[in-house]
């Protein structure tokens, strides 16, 4: 889609390295994929491979737990597509933080769960140098529209649009 093409050229964090991916079996024997760190190119494919591997072993992934302060917006959009396609809930657990491009992954959850002491934040997009341009402003609007399709309340979308990339709301 045109929005994805625009988002592909924009990153929210200047230095993104691949996120740490793992799976955790909870007390009720459910399996949760855990994504921690900056979202970078290839993380959506790695997450999908982890889910497929669990499925191949007869395990069903019940949710995706996020602890990410951002990274590549384009890769976060790919992650949202995976989360929506797999109809997975998203979780931001106690003590975890989820912001910037990571927020889009959280917003994609079919159901969204956050701990009382989790930190979740939004802001506008910037380029790889941390600058806001006409292109990054367009990416922010595309990100806001996408968040709206995931049921993010208008008040939070307004905060995303109004908050400069150097700040967080």
GROMACS .gro file of N, CA and C in nm, residues 24-160:
model
  411
   24UNK      N    1   0.814  -1.796   2.621
   24UNK     CA    2   0.802  -1.827   2.763
   24UNK      C    3   0.678  -1.911   2.782
   25UNK      N    4   0.690  -2.017   2.860
   25UNK     CA    5   0.574  -2.098   2.896
   25UNK      C    6   0.526  -2.049   3.033
   26UNK      N    7   0.399  -2.007   3.038
   26UNK     CA    8   0.343  -1.956   3.162
   26UNK      C    9   0.290  -2.070   3.249
   27UNK      N   10   0.249  -2.038   3.371
   27UNK     CA   11   0.202  -2.139   3.467
   27UNK      C   12   0.087  -2.223   3.411
   28UNK      N   13   0.001  -2.161   3.329
   28UNK     CA   14  -0.112  -2.235   3.274
   28UNK      C   15  -0.075  -2.311   3.147
   29UNK      N   16   0.056  -2.323   3.121
   29UNK     CA   17   0.113  -2.394   3.007
   29UNK      C   18   0.093  -2.321   2.873
   30UNK      N   19   0.047  -2.196   2.878
   30UNK     CA   20   0.036  -2.120   2.753
   30UNK      C   21   0.173  -2.066   2.713
   31UNK      N   22   0.190  -2.046   2.585
   31UNK     CA   23   0.318  -2.002   2.529
   31UNK      C   24   0.304  -1.857   2.482
   32UNK      N   25   0.399  -1.772   2.523
   32UNK     CA   26   0.400  -1.631   2.487
   32UNK      C   27   0.532  -1.599   2.420
   33UNK      N   28   0.526  -1.530   2.306
   33UNK     CA   29   0.646  -1.480   2.240
   33UNK      C   30   0.683  -1.348   2.306
   34UNK      N   31   0.811  -1.332   2.338
   34UNK     CA   32   0.860  -1.212   2.405
   34UNK      C   33   0.954  -1.139   2.309
   35UNK      N   34   0.923  -1.012   2.280
   35UNK     CA   35   1.007  -0.928   2.196
   35UNK      C   36   1.057  -0.813   2.284
   36UNK      N   37   1.191  -0.808   2.303
   36UNK     CA   38   1.251  -0.705   2.387
   36UNK      C   39   1.357  -0.631   2.308
   37UNK      N   40   1.361  -0.500   2.322
   37UNK     CA   41   1.463  -0.419   2.257
   37UNK      C   42   1.412  -0.349   2.134
   38UNK      N   43   1.505  -0.284   2.065
   38UNK     CA   44   1.469  -0.209   1.945
   38UNK      C   45   1.423  -0.300   1.832
   39UNK      N   46   1.317  -0.260   1.766
   39UNK     CA   47   1.264  -0.334   1.651
   39UNK      C   48   1.350  -0.297   1.529
   40UNK      N   49   1.403  -0.399   1.462
   40UNK     CA   50   1.491  -0.377   1.348
   40UNK      C   51   1.452  -0.470   1.233
   41UNK      N   52   1.505  -0.441   1.116
   41UNK     CA   53   1.477  -0.523   0.998
   41UNK      C   54   1.494  -0.671   1.029
   42UNK      N   55   1.396  -0.750   0.989
   42UNK     CA   56   1.400  -0.894   1.008
   42UNK      C   57   1.329  -0.944   1.133
   43UNK      N   58   1.293  -0.854   1.224
   43UNK     CA   59   1.229  -0.898   1.349
   43UNK      C   60   1.091  -0.958   1.326
   44UNK      N   61   1.015  -0.906   1.232
   44UNK     CA   62   0.882  -0.963   1.204
   44UNK      C   63   0.897  -1.105   1.150
   45UNK      N   64   0.992  -1.125   1.058
   45UNK     CA   65   1.015  -1.259   1.003
   45UNK      C   66   1.065  -1.354   1.112
   46UNK      N   67   1.153  -1.305   1.199
   46UNK     CA   68   1.204  -1.389   1.308
   46UNK      C   69   1.092  -1.426   1.405
   47UNK      N   70   1.002  -1.331   1.431
   47UNK     CA   71   0.888  -1.359   1.518
   47UNK      C   72   0.796  -1.463   1.455
   48UNK      N   73   0.772  -1.447   1.325
   48UNK     CA   74   0.688  -1.544   1.256
   48UNK      C   75   0.753  -1.683   1.258
   49UNK      N   76   0.884  -1.691   1.239
   49UNK     CA   77   0.954  -1.819   1.243
   49UNK      C   78   0.944  -1.883   1.382
   50UNK      N   79   0.953  -1.801   1.487
   50UNK     CA   80   0.940  -1.852   1.623
   50UNK      C   81   0.800  -1.909   1.647
   51UNK      N   82   0.699  -1.839   1.598
   51UNK     CA   83   0.561  -1.886   1.611
   51UNK      C   84   0.541  -2.016   1.533
   52UNK      N   85   0.594  -2.020   1.411
   52UNK     CA   86   0.582  -2.141   1.328
   52UNK      C   87   0.653  -2.260   1.394
   53UNK      N   88   0.770  -2.235   1.450
   53UNK     CA   89   0.844  -2.341   1.519
   53UNK      C   90   0.763  -2.397   1.636
   54UNK      N   91   0.701  -2.309   1.712
   54UNK     CA   92   0.617  -2.354   1.824
   54UNK      C   93   0.499  -2.435   1.772
   55UNK      N   94   0.436  -2.386   1.666
   55UNK     CA   95   0.322  -2.458   1.607
   55UNK      C   96   0.365  -2.596   1.557
   56UNK      N   97   0.482  -2.603   1.495
   56UNK     CA   98   0.534  -2.731   1.444
   56UNK      C   99   0.558  -2.831   1.557
   57UNK      N  100   0.582  -2.780   1.679
   57UNK     CA  101   0.601  -2.867   1.796
   57UNK      C  102   0.469  -2.893   1.867
   58UNK      N  103   0.358  -2.850   1.805
   58UNK     CA  104   0.227  -2.873   1.864
   58UNK      C  105   0.188  -2.773   1.971
   59UNK      N  106   0.258  -2.661   1.977
   59UNK     CA  107   0.230  -2.557   2.076
   59UNK      C  108   0.162  -2.439   2.008
   60UNK      N  109   0.065  -2.381   2.073
   60UNK     CA  110  -0.004  -2.264   2.022
   60UNK      C  111   0.045  -2.141   2.097
   61UNK      N  112   0.089  -2.040   2.023
   61UNK     CA  113   0.131  -1.915   2.085
   61UNK      C  114   0.005  -1.837   2.122
   62UNK      N  115  -0.003  -1.798   2.248
   62UNK     CA  116  -0.123  -1.731   2.300
   62UNK      C  117  -0.117  -1.580   2.293
   63UNK      N  118   0.005  -1.521   2.287
   63UNK     CA  119   0.017  -1.375   2.289
   63UNK      C  120   0.160  -1.334   2.254
   64UNK      N  121   0.177  -1.203   2.229
   64UNK     CA  122   0.308  -1.143   2.210
   64UNK      C  123   0.327  -1.041   2.322
   65UNK      N  124   0.437  -1.057   2.397
   65UNK     CA  125   0.470  -0.964   2.504
   65UNK      C  126   0.579  -0.870   2.454
   66UNK      N  127   0.557  -0.740   2.468
   66UNK     CA  128   0.649  -0.639   2.415
   66UNK      C  129   0.716  -0.560   2.526
   67UNK      N  130   0.844  -0.532   2.505
   67UNK     CA  131   0.921  -0.442   2.590
   67UNK      C  132   1.017  -0.371   2.495
   68UNK      N  133   0.966  -0.268   2.426
   68UNK     CA  134   1.042  -0.203   2.320
   68UNK      C  135   1.016  -0.053   2.321
   69UNK      N  136   1.124   0.022   2.314
   69UNK     CA  137   1.113   0.168   2.308
   69UNK      C  138   1.113   0.220   2.165
   70UNK      N  139   1.107   0.129   2.068
   70UNK     CA  140   1.096   0.175   1.930
   70UNK      C  141   1.186   0.100   1.836
   71UNK      N  142   1.232   0.173   1.735
   71UNK     CA  143   1.314   0.115   1.631
   71UNK      C  144   1.257   0.149   1.496
   72UNK      N  145   1.264   0.053   1.406
   72UNK     CA  146   1.219   0.073   1.268
   72UNK      C  147   1.067   0.073   1.260
   73UNK      N  148   1.013   0.184   1.215
   73UNK     CA  149   0.868   0.193   1.198
   73UNK      C  150   0.821   0.097   1.089
   74UNK      N  151   0.898   0.086   0.981
   74UNK     CA  152   0.860  -0.006   0.872
   74UNK      C  153   0.853  -0.150   0.923
   75UNK      N  154   0.949  -0.189   1.005
   75UNK     CA  155   0.948  -0.326   1.058
   75UNK      C  156   0.836  -0.343   1.159
   76UNK      N  157   0.806  -0.239   1.236
   76UNK     CA  158   0.694  -0.246   1.331
   76UNK      C  159   0.563  -0.266   1.256
   77UNK      N  160   0.548  -0.203   1.140
   77UNK     CA  161   0.427  -0.222   1.060
   77UNK      C  162   0.418  -0.367   1.014
   78UNK      N  163   0.530  -0.427   0.974
   78UNK     CA  164   0.530  -0.570   0.937
   78UNK      C  165   0.489  -0.656   1.056
   79UNK      N  166   0.537  -0.618   1.174
   79UNK     CA  167   0.502  -0.692   1.295
   79UNK      C  168   0.352  -0.680   1.322
   80UNK      N  169   0.294  -0.562   1.298
   80UNK     CA  170   0.150  -0.546   1.318
   80UNK      C  171   0.072  -0.638   1.225
   81UNK      N  172   0.119  -0.651   1.102
   81UNK     CA  173   0.052  -0.739   1.006
   81UNK      C  174   0.052  -0.882   1.056
   82UNK      N  175   0.165  -0.928   1.111
   82UNK     CA  176   0.175  -1.063   1.166
   82UNK      C  177   0.082  -1.080   1.286
   83UNK      N  178   0.083  -0.985   1.377
   83UNK     CA  179  -0.001  -0.993   1.497
   83UNK      C  180  -0.148  -0.999   1.458
   84UNK      N  181  -0.188  -0.917   1.363
   84UNK     CA  182  -0.328  -0.917   1.319
   84UNK      C  183  -0.363  -1.046   1.246
   85UNK      N  184  -0.276  -1.091   1.157
   85UNK     CA  185  -0.302  -1.214   1.081
   85UNK      C  186  -0.315  -1.334   1.174
   86UNK      N  187  -0.231  -1.339   1.278
   86UNK     CA  188  -0.233  -1.451   1.373
   86UNK      C  189  -0.338  -1.432   1.482
   87UNK      N  190  -0.406  -1.315   1.480
   87UNK     CA  191  -0.510  -1.284   1.580
   87UNK      C  192  -0.459  -1.300   1.723
   88UNK      N  193  -0.342  -1.240   1.748
   88UNK     CA  194  -0.278  -1.253   1.879
   88UNK      C  195  -0.306  -1.132   1.967
   89UNK      N  196  -0.325  -1.155   2.096
   89UNK     CA  197  -0.328  -1.045   2.191
   89UNK      C  198  -0.185  -0.995   2.214
   90UNK      N  199  -0.174  -0.872   2.262
   90UNK     CA  200  -0.043  -0.817   2.298
   90UNK      C  201  -0.042  -0.780   2.445
   91UNK      N  202   0.078  -0.785   2.504
   91UNK     CA  203   0.095  -0.762   2.647
   91UNK      C  204   0.214  -0.669   2.669
   92UNK      N  205   0.198  -0.573   2.758
   92UNK     CA  206   0.311  -0.498   2.813
   92UNK      C  207   0.308  -0.529   2.962
   93UNK      N  208   0.404  -0.608   3.006
   93UNK     CA  209   0.404  -0.663   3.142
   93UNK      C  210   0.457  -0.562   3.244
   94UNK      N  211   0.444  -0.599   3.369
   94UNK     CA  212   0.492  -0.517   3.481
   94UNK      C  213   0.638  -0.479   3.460
   95UNK      N  214   0.666  -0.351   3.475
   95UNK     CA  215   0.802  -0.302   3.462
   95UNK      C  216   0.851  -0.285   3.319
   96UNK      N  217   0.771  -0.324   3.222
   96UNK     CA  218   0.811  -0.312   3.082
   96UNK      C  219   0.775  -0.176   3.027
   97UNK      N  220   0.840  -0.141   2.917
   97UNK     CA  221   0.812  -0.015   2.849
   97UNK      C  222   0.782  -0.044   2.703
   98UNK      N  223   0.689   0.029   2.649
   98UNK     CA  224   0.652   0.011   2.509
   98UNK      C  225   0.620   0.149   2.453
   99UNK      N  226   0.699   0.194   2.357
   99UNK     CA  227   0.681   0.329   2.305
   99UNK      C  228   0.723   0.335   2.159
  100UNK      N  229   0.690   0.447   2.098
  100UNK     CA  230   0.735   0.477   1.963
  100UNK      C  231   0.686   0.368   1.867
  101UNK      N  232   0.775   0.311   1.786
  101UNK     CA  233   0.736   0.205   1.693
  101UNK      C  234   0.685   0.082   1.768
  102UNK      N  235   0.734   0.058   1.888
  102UNK     CA  236   0.686  -0.053   1.969
  102UNK      C  237   0.539  -0.040   2.002
  103UNK      N  238   0.492   0.084   2.018
  103UNK     CA  239   0.352   0.108   2.049
  103UNK      C  240   0.261   0.054   1.938
  104UNK      N  241   0.303   0.068   1.813
  104UNK     CA  242   0.221   0.021   1.701
  104UNK      C  243   0.203  -0.131   1.711
  105UNK      N  244   0.310  -0.201   1.749
  105UNK     CA  245   0.298  -0.346   1.770
  105UNK      C  246   0.198  -0.378   1.879
  106UNK      N  247   0.207  -0.305   1.990
  106UNK     CA  248   0.112  -0.325   2.099
  106UNK      C  249  -0.031  -0.297   2.053
  107UNK      N  250  -0.050  -0.187   1.981
  107UNK     CA  251  -0.183  -0.147   1.935
  107UNK      C  252  -0.246  -0.252   1.844
  108UNK      N  253  -0.164  -0.328   1.774
  108UNK     CA  254  -0.214  -0.427   1.679
  108UNK      C  255  -0.281  -0.546   1.745
  109UNK      N  256  -0.258  -0.567   1.873
  109UNK     CA  257  -0.314  -0.683   1.941
  109UNK      C  258  -0.466  -0.690   1.930
  110UNK      N  259  -0.515  -0.809   1.907
  110UNK     CA  260  -0.660  -0.831   1.902
  110UNK      C  261  -0.720  -0.790   2.037
  111UNK      N  262  -0.654  -0.828   2.143
  111UNK     CA  263  -0.682  -0.779   2.278
  111UNK      C  264  -0.550  -0.722   2.328
  112UNK      N  265  -0.558  -0.618   2.408
  112UNK     CA  266  -0.438  -0.551   2.458
  112UNK      C  267  -0.439  -0.556   2.610
  113UNK      N  268  -0.327  -0.599   2.668
  113UNK     CA  269  -0.317  -0.607   2.813
  113UNK      C  270  -0.192  -0.533   2.856
  114UNK      N  271  -0.208  -0.445   2.955
  114UNK     CA  272  -0.091  -0.377   3.009
  114UNK      C  273  -0.100  -0.378   3.160
  115UNK      N  274   0.016  -0.395   3.221
  115UNK     CA  275   0.024  -0.392   3.366
  115UNK      C  276   0.007  -0.250   3.415
  116UNK      N  277  -0.041  -0.236   3.536
  116UNK     CA  278  -0.060  -0.105   3.597
  116UNK      C  279   0.070  -0.026   3.598
  117UNK      N  280   0.184  -0.093   3.619
  117UNK     CA  281   0.311  -0.021   3.625
  117UNK      C  282   0.394  -0.033   3.498
  118UNK      N  283   0.329  -0.068   3.387
  118UNK     CA  284   0.398  -0.064   3.257
  118UNK      C  285   0.398   0.080   3.207
  119UNK      N  286   0.494   0.114   3.124
  119UNK     CA  287   0.500   0.249   3.066
  119UNK      C  288   0.477   0.237   2.916
  120UNK      N  289   0.374   0.307   2.867
  120UNK     CA  290   0.341   0.304   2.725
  120UNK      C  291   0.340   0.447   2.675
  121UNK      N  292   0.411   0.473   2.563
  121UNK     CA  293   0.421   0.610   2.515
  121UNK      C  294   0.415   0.622   2.365
  122UNK      N  295   0.377   0.742   2.321
  122UNK     CA  296   0.365   0.771   2.178
  122UNK      C  297   0.431   0.904   2.145
  123UNK      N  298   0.466   0.918   2.020
  123UNK     CA  299   0.516   1.045   1.966
  123UNK      C  300   0.520   1.035   1.815
  124UNK      N  301   0.552   1.145   1.749
  124UNK     CA  302   0.563   1.147   1.605
  124UNK      C  303   0.691   1.080   1.557
  125UNK      N  304   0.697   1.054   1.428
  125UNK     CA  305   0.811   0.988   1.367
  125UNK      C  306   0.923   1.087   1.336
  126UNK      N  307   1.044   1.034   1.327
  126UNK     CA  308   1.159   1.112   1.283
  126UNK      C  309   1.238   1.027   1.184
  127UNK      N  310   1.331   1.090   1.112
  127UNK     CA  311   1.416   1.014   1.022
  127UNK      C  312   1.532   0.952   1.099
  128UNK      N  313   1.619   0.883   1.030
  128UNK     CA  314   1.729   0.812   1.097
  128UNK      C  315   1.826   0.906   1.167
  129UNK      N  316   1.820   1.034   1.134
  129UNK     CA  317   1.905   1.134   1.202
  129UNK      C  318   1.832   1.204   1.315
  130UNK      N  319   1.707   1.165   1.339
  130UNK     CA  320   1.629   1.226   1.446
  130UNK      C  321   1.557   1.353   1.405
  131UNK      N  322   1.557   1.384   1.275
  131UNK     CA  323   1.492   1.505   1.227
  131UNK      C  324   1.348   1.479   1.185
  132UNK      N  325   1.266   1.581   1.203
  132UNK     CA  326   1.128   1.576   1.156
  132UNK      C  327   1.121   1.652   1.025
  133UNK      N  328   1.064   1.588   0.925
  133UNK     CA  329   1.053   1.645   0.790
  133UNK      C  330   0.910   1.630   0.742
  134UNK      N  331   0.883   1.683   0.623
  134UNK     CA  332   0.750   1.664   0.565
  134UNK      C  333   0.720   1.515   0.549
  135UNK      N  334   0.821   1.439   0.514
  135UNK     CA  335   0.802   1.294   0.495
  135UNK      C  336   0.772   1.224   0.628
  136UNK      N  337   0.842   1.263   0.735
  136UNK     CA  338   0.816   1.198   0.864
  136UNK      C  339   0.681   1.242   0.921
  137UNK      N  340   0.639   1.366   0.890
  137UNK     CA  341   0.507   1.410   0.932
  137UNK      C  342   0.399   1.327   0.863
  138UNK      N  343   0.421   1.297   0.734
  138UNK     CA  344   0.327   1.211   0.662
  138UNK      C  345   0.327   1.070   0.721
  139UNK      N  346   0.446   1.023   0.761
  139UNK     CA  347   0.454   0.891   0.823
  139UNK      C  348   0.380   0.888   0.956
  140UNK      N  349   0.390   0.997   1.032
  140UNK     CA  350   0.317   1.005   1.159
  140UNK      C  351   0.167   0.997   1.134
  141UNK      N  352   0.119   1.068   1.033
  141UNK     CA  353  -0.024   1.061   1.001
  141UNK      C  354  -0.065   0.921   0.957
  142UNK      N  355   0.020   0.855   0.879
  142UNK     CA  356  -0.009   0.716   0.838
  142UNK      C  357  -0.012   0.624   0.959
  143UNK      N  358   0.083   0.645   1.051
  143UNK     CA  359   0.089   0.566   1.173
  143UNK      C  360  -0.037   0.591   1.257
  144UNK      N  361  -0.081   0.715   1.263
  144UNK     CA  362  -0.202   0.748   1.339
  144UNK      C  363  -0.325   0.681   1.277
  145UNK      N  364  -0.335   0.683   1.145
  145UNK     CA  365  -0.448   0.615   1.078
  145UNK      C  366  -0.446   0.466   1.107
  146UNK      N  367  -0.327   0.405   1.101
  146UNK     CA  368  -0.313   0.263   1.129
  146UNK      C  369  -0.356   0.235   1.273
  147UNK      N  370  -0.310   0.316   1.366
  147UNK     CA  371  -0.347   0.297   1.507
  147UNK      C  372  -0.499   0.306   1.523
  148UNK      N  373  -0.561   0.397   1.449
  148UNK     CA  374  -0.706   0.410   1.454
  148UNK      C  375  -0.777   0.283   1.410
  149UNK      N  376  -0.723   0.214   1.310
  149UNK     CA  377  -0.785   0.089   1.265
  149UNK      C  378  -0.772  -0.021   1.370
  150UNK      N  379  -0.679  -0.004   1.464
  150UNK     CA  380  -0.660  -0.101   1.572
  150UNK      C  381  -0.742  -0.067   1.696
  151UNK      N  382  -0.823   0.039   1.687
  151UNK     CA  383  -0.908   0.076   1.800
  151UNK      C  384  -0.841   0.165   1.903
  152UNK      N  385  -0.726   0.225   1.869
  152UNK     CA  386  -0.661   0.316   1.962
  152UNK      C  387  -0.752   0.439   1.978
  153UNK      N  388  -0.778   0.480   2.101
  153UNK     CA  389  -0.867   0.594   2.124
  153UNK      C  390  -0.815   0.723   2.057
  154UNK      N  391  -0.907   0.806   2.008
  154UNK     CA  392  -0.868   0.932   1.943
  154UNK      C  393  -0.778   1.020   2.028
  155UNK      N  394  -0.795   1.020   2.158
  155UNK     CA  395  -0.712   1.101   2.248
  155UNK      C  396  -0.565   1.060   2.239
  156UNK      N  397  -0.539   0.930   2.230
  156UNK     CA  398  -0.402   0.881   2.220
  156UNK      C  399  -0.346   0.911   2.081
  157UNK      N  400  -0.428   0.895   1.979
  157UNK     CA  401  -0.385   0.927   1.843
  157UNK      C  402  -0.349   1.075   1.833
  158UNK      N  403  -0.428   1.161   1.895
  158UNK     CA  404  -0.398   1.305   1.895
  158UNK      C  405  -0.264   1.332   1.964
  159UNK      N  406  -0.237   1.261   2.073
  159UNK     CA  407  -0.108   1.276   2.141
  159UNK      C  408   0.007   1.234   2.051
  160UNK      N  409  -0.011   1.126   1.976
  160UNK     CA  410   0.091   1.078   1.883
  160UNK      C  411   0.123   1.185   1.780
   0.00000   0.00000   0.00000
